[in-house]
Short mmCIF file of C-alpha atoms in Angstrom, two decimals:
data_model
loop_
_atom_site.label_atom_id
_atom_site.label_comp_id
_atom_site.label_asym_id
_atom_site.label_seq_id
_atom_site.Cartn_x
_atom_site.Cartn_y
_atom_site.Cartn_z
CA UNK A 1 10.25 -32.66 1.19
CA UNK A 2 10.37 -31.39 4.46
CA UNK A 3 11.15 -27.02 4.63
CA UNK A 4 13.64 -26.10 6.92
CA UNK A 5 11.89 -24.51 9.77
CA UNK A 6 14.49 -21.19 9.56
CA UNK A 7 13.49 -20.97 5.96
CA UNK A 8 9.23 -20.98 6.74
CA UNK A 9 9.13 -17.41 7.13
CA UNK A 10 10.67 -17.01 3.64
CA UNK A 11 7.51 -18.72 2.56
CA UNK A 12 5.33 -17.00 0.29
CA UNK A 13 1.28 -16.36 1.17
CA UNK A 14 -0.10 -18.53 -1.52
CA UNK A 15 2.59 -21.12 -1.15
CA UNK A 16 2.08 -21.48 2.82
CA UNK A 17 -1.20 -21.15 2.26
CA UNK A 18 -0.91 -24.46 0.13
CA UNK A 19 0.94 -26.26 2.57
CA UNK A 20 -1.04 -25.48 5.38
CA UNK A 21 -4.25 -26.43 3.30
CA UNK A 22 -2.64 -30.12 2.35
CA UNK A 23 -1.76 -30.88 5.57
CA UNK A 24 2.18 -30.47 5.38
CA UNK A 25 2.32 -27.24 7.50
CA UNK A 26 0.40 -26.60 10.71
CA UNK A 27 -0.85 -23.28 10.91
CA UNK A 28 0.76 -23.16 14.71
CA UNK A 29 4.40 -24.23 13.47
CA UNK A 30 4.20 -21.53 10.53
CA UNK A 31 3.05 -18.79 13.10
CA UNK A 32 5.90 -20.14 15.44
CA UNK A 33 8.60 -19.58 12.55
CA UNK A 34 7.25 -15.81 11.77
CA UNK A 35 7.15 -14.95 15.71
CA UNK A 36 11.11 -16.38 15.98
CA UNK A 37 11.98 -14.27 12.94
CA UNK A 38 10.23 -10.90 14.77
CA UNK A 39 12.19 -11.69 17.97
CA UNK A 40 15.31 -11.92 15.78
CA UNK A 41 14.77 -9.04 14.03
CA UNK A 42 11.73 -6.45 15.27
CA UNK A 43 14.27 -4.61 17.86
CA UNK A 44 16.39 -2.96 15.08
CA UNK A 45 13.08 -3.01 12.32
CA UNK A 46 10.82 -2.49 15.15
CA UNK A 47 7.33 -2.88 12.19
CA UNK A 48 4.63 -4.11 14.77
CA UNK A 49 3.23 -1.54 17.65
CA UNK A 50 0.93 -4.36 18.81
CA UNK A 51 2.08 -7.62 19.00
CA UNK A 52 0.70 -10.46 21.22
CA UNK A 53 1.72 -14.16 20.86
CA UNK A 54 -0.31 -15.82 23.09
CA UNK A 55 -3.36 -13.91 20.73
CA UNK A 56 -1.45 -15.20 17.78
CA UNK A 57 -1.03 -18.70 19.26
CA UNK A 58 -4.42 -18.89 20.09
CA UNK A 59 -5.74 -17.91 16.36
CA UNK A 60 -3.29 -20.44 14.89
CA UNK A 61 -4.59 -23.67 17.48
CA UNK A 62 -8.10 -23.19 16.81
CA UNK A 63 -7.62 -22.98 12.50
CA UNK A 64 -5.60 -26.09 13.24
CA UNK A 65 -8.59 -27.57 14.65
CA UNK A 66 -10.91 -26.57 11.78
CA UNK A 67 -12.26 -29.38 9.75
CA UNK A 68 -10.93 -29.38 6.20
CA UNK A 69 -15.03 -28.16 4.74
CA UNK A 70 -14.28 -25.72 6.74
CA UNK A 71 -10.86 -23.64 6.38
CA UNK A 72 -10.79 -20.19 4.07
CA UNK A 73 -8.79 -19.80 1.21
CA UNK A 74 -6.05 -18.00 3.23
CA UNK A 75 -6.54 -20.65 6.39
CA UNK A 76 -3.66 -19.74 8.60
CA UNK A 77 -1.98 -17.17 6.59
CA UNK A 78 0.06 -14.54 9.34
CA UNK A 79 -1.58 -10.90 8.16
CA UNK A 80 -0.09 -7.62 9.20
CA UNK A 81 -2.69 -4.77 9.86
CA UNK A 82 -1.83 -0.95 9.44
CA UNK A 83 -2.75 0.43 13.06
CA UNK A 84 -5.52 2.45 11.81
CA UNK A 85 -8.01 -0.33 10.95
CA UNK A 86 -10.06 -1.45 13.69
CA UNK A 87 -9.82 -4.83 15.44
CA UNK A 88 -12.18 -7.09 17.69
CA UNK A 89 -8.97 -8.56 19.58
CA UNK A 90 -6.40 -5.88 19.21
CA UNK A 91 -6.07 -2.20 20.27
CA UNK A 92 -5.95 0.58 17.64
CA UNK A 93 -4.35 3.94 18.42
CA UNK A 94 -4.01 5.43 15.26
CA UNK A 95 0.02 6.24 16.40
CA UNK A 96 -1.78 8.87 18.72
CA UNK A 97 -1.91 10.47 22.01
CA UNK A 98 -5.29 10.85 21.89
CA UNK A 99 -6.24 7.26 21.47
CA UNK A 100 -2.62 6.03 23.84
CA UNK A 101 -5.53 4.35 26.09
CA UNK A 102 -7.93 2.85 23.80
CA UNK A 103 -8.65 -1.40 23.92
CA UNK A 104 -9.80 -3.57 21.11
CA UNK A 105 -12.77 -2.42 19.31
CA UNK A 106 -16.20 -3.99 19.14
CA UNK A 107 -15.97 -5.53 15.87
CA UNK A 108 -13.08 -5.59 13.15
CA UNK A 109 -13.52 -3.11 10.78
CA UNK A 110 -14.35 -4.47 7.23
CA UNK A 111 -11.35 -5.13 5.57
CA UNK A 112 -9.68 -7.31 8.75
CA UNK A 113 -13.39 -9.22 8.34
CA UNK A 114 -12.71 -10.23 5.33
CA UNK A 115 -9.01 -11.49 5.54
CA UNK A 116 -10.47 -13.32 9.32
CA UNK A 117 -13.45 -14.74 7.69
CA UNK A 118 -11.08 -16.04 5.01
CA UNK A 119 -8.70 -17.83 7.57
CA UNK A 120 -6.20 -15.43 8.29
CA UNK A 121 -4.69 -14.74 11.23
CA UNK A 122 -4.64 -11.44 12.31
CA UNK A 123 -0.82 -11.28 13.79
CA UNK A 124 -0.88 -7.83 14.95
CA UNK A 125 -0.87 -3.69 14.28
CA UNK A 126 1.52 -2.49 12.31
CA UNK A 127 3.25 0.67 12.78
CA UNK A 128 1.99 4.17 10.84
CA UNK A 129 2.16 7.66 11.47
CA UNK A 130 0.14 9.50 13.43
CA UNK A 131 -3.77 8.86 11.60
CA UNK A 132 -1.85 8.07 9.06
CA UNK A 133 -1.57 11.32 8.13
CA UNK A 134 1.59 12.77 8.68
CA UNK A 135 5.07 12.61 7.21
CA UNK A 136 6.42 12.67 10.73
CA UNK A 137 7.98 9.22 11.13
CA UNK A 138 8.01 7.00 14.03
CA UNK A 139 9.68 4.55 15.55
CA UNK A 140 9.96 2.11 12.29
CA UNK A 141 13.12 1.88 9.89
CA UNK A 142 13.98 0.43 6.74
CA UNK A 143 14.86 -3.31 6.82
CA UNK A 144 17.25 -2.82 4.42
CA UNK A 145 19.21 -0.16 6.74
CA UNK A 146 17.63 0.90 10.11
CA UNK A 147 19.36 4.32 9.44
CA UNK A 148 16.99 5.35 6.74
CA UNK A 149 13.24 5.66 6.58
CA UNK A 150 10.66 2.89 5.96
CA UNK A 151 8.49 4.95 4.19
CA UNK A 152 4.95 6.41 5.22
CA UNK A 153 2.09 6.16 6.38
CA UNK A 154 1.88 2.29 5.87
CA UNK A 155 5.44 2.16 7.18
CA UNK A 156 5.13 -1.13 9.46
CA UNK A 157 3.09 -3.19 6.73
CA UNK A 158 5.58 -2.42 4.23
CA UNK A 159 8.66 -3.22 6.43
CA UNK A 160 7.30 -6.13 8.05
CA UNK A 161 6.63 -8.04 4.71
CA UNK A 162 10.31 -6.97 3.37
CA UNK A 163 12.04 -8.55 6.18
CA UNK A 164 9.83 -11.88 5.61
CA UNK A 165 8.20 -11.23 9.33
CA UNK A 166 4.99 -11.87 7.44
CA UNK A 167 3.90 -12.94 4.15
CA UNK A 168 0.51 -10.43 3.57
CA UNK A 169 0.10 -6.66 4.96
CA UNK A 170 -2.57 -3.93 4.48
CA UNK A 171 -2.24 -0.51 4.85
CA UNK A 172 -4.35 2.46 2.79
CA UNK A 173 -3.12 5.38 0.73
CA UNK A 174 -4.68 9.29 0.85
CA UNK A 175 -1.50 10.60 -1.24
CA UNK A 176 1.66 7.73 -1.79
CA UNK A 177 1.06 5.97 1.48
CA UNK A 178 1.41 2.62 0.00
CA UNK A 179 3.74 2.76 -3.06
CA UNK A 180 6.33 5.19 -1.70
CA UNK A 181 6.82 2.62 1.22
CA UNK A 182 6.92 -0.28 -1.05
CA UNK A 183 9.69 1.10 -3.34
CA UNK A 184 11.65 1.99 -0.31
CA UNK A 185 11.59 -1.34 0.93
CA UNK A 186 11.38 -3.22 -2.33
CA UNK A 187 8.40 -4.92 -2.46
CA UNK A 188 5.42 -5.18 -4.26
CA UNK A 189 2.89 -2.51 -2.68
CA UNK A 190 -1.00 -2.69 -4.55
CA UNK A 191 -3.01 0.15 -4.15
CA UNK A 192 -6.99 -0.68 -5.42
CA UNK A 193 -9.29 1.29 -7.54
CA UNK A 194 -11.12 4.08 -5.05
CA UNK A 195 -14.27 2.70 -3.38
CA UNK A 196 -13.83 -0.87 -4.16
CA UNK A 197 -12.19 -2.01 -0.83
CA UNK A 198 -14.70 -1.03 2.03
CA UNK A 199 -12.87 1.61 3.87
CA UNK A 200 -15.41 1.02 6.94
CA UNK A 201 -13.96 0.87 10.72
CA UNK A 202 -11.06 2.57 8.90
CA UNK A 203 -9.11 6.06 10.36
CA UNK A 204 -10.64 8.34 7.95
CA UNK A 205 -8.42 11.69 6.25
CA UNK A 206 -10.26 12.19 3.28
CA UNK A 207 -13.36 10.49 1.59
CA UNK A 208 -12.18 11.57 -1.83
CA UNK A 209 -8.56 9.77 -1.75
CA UNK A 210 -8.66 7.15 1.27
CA UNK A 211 -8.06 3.92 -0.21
CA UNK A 212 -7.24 0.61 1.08
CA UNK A 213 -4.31 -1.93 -0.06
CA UNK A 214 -1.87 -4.79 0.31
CA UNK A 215 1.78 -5.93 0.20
CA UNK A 216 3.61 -9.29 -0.66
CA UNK A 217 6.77 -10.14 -2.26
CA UNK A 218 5.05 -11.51 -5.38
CA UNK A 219 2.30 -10.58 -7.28
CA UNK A 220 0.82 -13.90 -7.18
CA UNK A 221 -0.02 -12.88 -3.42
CA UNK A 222 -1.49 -9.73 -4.66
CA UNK A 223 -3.59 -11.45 -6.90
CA UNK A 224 -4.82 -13.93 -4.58
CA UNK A 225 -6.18 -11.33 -1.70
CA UNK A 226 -7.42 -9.02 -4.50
CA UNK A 227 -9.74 -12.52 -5.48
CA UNK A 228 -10.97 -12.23 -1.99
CA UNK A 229 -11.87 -8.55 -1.88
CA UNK A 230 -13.65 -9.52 -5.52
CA UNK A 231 -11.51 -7.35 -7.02
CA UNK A 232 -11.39 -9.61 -9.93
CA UNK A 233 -15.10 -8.73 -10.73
CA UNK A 234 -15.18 -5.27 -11.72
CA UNK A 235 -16.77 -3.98 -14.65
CA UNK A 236 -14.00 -4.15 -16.84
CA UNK A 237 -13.27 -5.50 -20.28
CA UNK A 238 -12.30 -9.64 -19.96
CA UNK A 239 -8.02 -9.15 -19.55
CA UNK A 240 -6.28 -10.80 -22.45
CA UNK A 241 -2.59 -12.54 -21.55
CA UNK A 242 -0.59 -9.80 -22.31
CA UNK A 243 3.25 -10.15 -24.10
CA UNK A 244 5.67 -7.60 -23.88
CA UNK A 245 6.36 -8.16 -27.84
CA UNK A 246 5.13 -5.54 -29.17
CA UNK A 247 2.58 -4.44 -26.09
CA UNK A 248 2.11 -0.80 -26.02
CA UNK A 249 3.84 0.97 -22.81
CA UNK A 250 3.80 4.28 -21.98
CA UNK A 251 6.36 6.31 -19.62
CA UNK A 252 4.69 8.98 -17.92
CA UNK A 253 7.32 12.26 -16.10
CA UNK A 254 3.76 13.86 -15.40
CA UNK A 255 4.37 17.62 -13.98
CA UNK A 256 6.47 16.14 -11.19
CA UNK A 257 9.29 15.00 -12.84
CA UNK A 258 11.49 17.87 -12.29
CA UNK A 259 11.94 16.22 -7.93
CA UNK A 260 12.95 12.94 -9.67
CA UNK A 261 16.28 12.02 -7.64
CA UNK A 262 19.44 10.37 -9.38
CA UNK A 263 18.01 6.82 -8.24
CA UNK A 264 14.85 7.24 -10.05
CA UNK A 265 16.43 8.76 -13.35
CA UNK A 266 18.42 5.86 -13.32
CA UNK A 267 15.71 2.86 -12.60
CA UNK A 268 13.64 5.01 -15.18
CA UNK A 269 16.30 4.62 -18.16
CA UNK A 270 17.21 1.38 -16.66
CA UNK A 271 13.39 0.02 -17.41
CA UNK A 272 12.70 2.11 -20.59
CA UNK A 273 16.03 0.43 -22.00
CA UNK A 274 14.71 -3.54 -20.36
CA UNK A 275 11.29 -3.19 -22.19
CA UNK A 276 12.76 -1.77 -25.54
CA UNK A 277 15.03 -4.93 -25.55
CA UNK A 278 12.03 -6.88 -25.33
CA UNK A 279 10.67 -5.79 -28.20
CA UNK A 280 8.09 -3.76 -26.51
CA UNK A 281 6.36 -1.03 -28.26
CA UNK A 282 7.84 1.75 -25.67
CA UNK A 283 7.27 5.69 -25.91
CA UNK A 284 7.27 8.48 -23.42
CA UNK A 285 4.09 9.85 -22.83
CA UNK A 286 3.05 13.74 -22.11
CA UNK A 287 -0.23 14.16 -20.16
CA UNK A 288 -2.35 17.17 -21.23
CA UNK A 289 -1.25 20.59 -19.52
CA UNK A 290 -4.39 20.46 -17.46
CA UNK A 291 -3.24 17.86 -15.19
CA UNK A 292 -0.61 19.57 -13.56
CA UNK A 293 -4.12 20.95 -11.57
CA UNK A 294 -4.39 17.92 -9.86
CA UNK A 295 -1.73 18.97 -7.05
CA UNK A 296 -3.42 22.09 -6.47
CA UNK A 297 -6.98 20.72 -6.63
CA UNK A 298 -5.87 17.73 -4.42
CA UNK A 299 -4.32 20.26 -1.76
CA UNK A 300 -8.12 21.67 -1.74
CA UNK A 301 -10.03 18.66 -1.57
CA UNK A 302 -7.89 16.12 0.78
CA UNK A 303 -7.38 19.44 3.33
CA UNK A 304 -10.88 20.34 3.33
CA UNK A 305 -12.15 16.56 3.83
CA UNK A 306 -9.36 15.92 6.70
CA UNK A 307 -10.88 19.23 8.09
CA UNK A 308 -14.16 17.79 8.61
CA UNK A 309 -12.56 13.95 9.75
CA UNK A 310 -10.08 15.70 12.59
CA UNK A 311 -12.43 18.15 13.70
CA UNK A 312 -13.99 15.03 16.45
CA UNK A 313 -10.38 14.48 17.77
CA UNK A 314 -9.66 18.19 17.94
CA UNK A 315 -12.74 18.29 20.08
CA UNK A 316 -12.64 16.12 22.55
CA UNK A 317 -8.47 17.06 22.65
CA UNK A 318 -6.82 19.46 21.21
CA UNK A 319 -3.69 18.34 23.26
CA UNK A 320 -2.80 15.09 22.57
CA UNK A 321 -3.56 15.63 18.23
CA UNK A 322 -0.56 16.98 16.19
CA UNK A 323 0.00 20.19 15.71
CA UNK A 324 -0.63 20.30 12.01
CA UNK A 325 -4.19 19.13 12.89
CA UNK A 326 -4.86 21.65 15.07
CA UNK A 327 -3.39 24.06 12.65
CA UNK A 328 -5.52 22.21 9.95
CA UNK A 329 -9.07 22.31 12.22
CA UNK A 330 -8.36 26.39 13.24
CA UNK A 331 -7.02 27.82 10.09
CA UNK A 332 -9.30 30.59 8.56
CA UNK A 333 -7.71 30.59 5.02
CA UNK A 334 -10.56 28.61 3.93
CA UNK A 335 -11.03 28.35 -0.03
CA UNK A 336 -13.93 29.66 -1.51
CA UNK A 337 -16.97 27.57 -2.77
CA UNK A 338 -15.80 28.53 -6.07
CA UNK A 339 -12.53 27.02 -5.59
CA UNK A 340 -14.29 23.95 -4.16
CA UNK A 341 -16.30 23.84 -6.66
CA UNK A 342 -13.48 24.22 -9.23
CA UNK A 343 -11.16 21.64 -7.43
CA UNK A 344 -13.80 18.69 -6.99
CA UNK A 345 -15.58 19.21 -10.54
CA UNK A 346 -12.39 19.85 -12.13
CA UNK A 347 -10.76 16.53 -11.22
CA UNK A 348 -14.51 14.43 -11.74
CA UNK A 349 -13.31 16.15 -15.56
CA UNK A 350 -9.86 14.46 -15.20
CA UNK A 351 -10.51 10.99 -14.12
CA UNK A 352 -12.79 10.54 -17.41
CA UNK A 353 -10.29 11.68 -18.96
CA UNK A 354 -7.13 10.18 -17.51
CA UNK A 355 -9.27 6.52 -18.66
CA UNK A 356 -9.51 7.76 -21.96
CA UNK A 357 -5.86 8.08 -22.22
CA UNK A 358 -4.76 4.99 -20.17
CA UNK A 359 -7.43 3.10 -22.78
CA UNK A 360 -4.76 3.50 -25.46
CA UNK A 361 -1.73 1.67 -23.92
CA UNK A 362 -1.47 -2.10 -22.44
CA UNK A 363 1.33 -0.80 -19.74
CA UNK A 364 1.38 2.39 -18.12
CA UNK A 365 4.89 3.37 -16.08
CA UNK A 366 4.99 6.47 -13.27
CA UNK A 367 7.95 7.05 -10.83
CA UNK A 368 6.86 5.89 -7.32
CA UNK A 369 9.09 7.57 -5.27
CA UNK A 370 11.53 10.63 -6.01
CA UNK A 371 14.65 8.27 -4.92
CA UNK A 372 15.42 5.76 -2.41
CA UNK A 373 14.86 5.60 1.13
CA UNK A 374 16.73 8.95 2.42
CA UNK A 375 18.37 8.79 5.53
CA UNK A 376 16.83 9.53 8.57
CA UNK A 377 13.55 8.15 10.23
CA UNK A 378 12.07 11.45 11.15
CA UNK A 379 10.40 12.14 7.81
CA UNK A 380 9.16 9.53 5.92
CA UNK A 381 9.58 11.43 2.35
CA UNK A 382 7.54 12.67 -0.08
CA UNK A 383 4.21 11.62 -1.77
CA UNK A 384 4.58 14.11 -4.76
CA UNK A 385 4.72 11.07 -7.79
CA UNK A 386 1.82 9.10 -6.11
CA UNK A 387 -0.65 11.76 -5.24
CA UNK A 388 -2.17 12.62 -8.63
CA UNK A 389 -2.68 9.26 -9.52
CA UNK A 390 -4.78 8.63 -6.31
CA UNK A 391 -6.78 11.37 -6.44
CA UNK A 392 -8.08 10.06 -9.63
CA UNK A 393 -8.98 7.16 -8.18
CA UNK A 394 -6.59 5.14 -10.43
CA UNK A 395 -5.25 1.65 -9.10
CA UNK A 396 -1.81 1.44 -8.77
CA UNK A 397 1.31 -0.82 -7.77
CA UNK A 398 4.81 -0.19 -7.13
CA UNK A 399 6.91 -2.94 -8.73
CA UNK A 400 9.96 -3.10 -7.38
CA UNK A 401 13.92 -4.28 -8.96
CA UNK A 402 16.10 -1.19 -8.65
CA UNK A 403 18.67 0.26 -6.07
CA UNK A 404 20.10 3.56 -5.07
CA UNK A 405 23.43 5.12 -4.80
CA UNK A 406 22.97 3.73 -0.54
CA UNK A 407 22.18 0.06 -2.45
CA UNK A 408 18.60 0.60 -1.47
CA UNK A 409 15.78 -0.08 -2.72
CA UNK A 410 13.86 1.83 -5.86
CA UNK A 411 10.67 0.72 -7.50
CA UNK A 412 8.59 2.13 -10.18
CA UNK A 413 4.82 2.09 -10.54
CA UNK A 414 2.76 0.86 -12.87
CA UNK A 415 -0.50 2.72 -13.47
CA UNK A 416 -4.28 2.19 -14.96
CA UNK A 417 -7.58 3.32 -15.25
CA UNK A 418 -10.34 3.00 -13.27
CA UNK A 419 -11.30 -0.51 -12.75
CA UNK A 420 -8.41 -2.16 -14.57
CA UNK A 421 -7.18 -3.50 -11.41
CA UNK A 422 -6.50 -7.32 -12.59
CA UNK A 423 -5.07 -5.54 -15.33
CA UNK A 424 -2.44 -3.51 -13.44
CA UNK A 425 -1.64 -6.39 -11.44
CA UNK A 426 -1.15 -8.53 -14.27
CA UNK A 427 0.88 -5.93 -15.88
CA UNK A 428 3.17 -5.30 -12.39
CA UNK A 429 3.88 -8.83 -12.57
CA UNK A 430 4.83 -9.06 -16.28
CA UNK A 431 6.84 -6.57 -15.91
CA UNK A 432 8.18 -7.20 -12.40
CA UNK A 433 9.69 -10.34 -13.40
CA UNK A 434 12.04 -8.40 -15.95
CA UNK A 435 13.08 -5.92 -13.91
CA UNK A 436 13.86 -8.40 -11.02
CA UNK A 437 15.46 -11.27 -13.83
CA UNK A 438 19.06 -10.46 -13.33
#
């Protein structure tokens, strides 16, 4: 049966993906139904900073004209990249002043390689905050309500996939830059394991916490670009199908839990009470004392590292760079190599250890946001509940199924240790199903 063309762009990646592949979708009249739904919507959502059809257009012919032998496993999927990944046919400009004037690069950075060589089209940049850094927001707003925030930095790619302008979107996380904006906006937002997504031809803030990611509406999206980023080859014990009857799932407050907002107490009792009544094996969990370090030892580590990466841009322009980079590059309150020391050795103690712990439960639940969107597009909120768990390099996904006093959006995030990234995305969808069931 024929799909409506209004209802195309409400198409999921892997099912479009399936349809273009046998023949019953061209790659051109799915690209044509996702540019109709930004014109229709993009003014009040406004998700894309670069945006070019007749690029677009021009992707979509020539996949149309690939032999079958020949077409990816994501052949004329519509991608949405965070404007701080480089691209061969697009500008990047990093949100900035000092890159206003800068063209395409000279080759796509490495994850946009990997999503072209796999068939994707490229659609176009997605809006972020300036390097991605900031909590400054731009022009972007919630889909949900253009009055209130989108979330930061990967505000665009998490907006754009909410209001079904595209089915796939990356962005990268240094602190909550991927989960906070996919519980504001409700969908499923996937951040990998550190260092196993190549973070090369990427904006770089801190070598110790950059990490790359993706959002869909479904976690069988998820699942199908984390295949392509081999994500599903880690060293990690075979994944067993998991039930929720008696599966062992632990809530963790951490040392945050004290800035948890009405919204999030409630999706938090909400979920404890959904898994209990599924006969799932459910207890709150208290991390060790020591990891309330993290914040201070991630403070240490991400401002020394983003030091280092703005120090280039501050040189060639002070001017056109934030203030808080400038601030950042000339402050003397500098820690001490002790404190370095302390901070980077001190969390290399907690990431063994965090595994340890996460070893002894099949689900792991975190807040992902303090509350829902807040109003205002100024500031995109805070990364407080996401932060710990990416400076230890954990993967992590915000599943999303609650709402807010404002009737918007609130997700929670499921958790894992290192390398257990099929695991946490089997887990976010297990559990995403129950929370999204009524």
């Amino acid at each position: 049966m024929a799909i409506p063309h209004t209802d195309l762009c409400k198409l999921s990646a892997t099912q479009a993906a399936e349809l273009i592949r046998t023949n019953q979708l061209s790659a051109q009249d799915y690209a044509k139904a996702l540019l109709e739904r930004v014109r229709e919507r993009d003014p009040q959502v406004r998700a894309w900073v670069f945006l070019d059809e007749d690029v677009i257009m021009k992707q979509a012919r020539r996949l149309d004209e690939l032999p079958m032998g020949k077409r990816g496993p994501l052949h004329g999927v519509p991608v949405g990249i965070k404007d701080i990944f480089l691209t061969r046919d697009m500008p990047t400009k990093y949100y900035s002043r000092l890159h206003a004037q800068d063209q395409n690069a000279a080759a796509d950075s490495a994850c946009v390689s990997v999503l072209r060589a796999a068939g994707a089209i490229i659609f176009g940049k997605t809006a972020t905050t300036e390097f991605a850094t900031m909590t400054e927001g731009g022009p972007c707003t919630n889909p949900h309500n253009c009055k209130h925030t989108p979330g930061g930095s990967s505000s665009g790619s998490a907006a754009a996939v909410a209001d079904f302008q595209v089915p796939l979107s990356i962005g990268t996380q240094t602190g909550g830059s991927i989960v906070r904006p996919g519980s504001f906006n409700g969908v499923y937002g996937f951040k990998a394991t550190w260092g196993t997504i190549s973070t090369e031809g990427v904006g770089r803030c801190s070598v110790s916490a950059d990490t790359p990611g993706f959002y869909a509406r479904n976690v069988d999206d998820l699942e199908f670009v984390a295949h392509l980023f081999r994500l599903g080859s880690l060293p990690a014990e075979p994944v067993q199908k998991l039930s929720l009857i008696g599966a062992r799932i632990a809530f963790v407050k951490t040392h945050i839990w004290p800035n948890a907002g009405a919204g999030t107490l409630a999706a938090w009792n909400r979920a404890y009470g959904l898994l209990a009544e599924s006969r799932a094996d459910v207890e709150s969990l208290e991390l060790p004392k020591r990891f309330a370090s993290c914040s201070r030892w991630r403070e240490i580590v991400v401002s020394e590292e983003a030091r280092a990466a703005f120090l280039p841009k501050y040189c060639e322009d002070k001017t056109k760079v934030h203030a808080e980079v400038v601030s950042l590059v000339e402050s003397t309150n500098l820690p001490s190599r002790k404190k370095l020391l302390e901070a980077y050795d001190g969390l290399a103690r907690l990431r063994a250890e965090w595994d340890r712990i996460a070893s002894q439960f099949d689900i792991i639940i975190t807040p992902s946001a303090i509350d829902e969107a807040p109003e205002g597009i100024a500031n995109t909120g805070t990364a407080v509940f996401c932060s710990m768990w990416t400076i230890l390099h954990a993967p992590a996904m915000n599943v999303p199924g609650f709402f807010g006093k404002c009737g918007l959006p609130i997700g929670l995030q499921i958790v894992g240790a290192r390398y257990t990234d099929v695991q946490v995305l089997q887990n976010g969808k297990i559990v995403g199903q129950l929370f999204n069931r009524l």
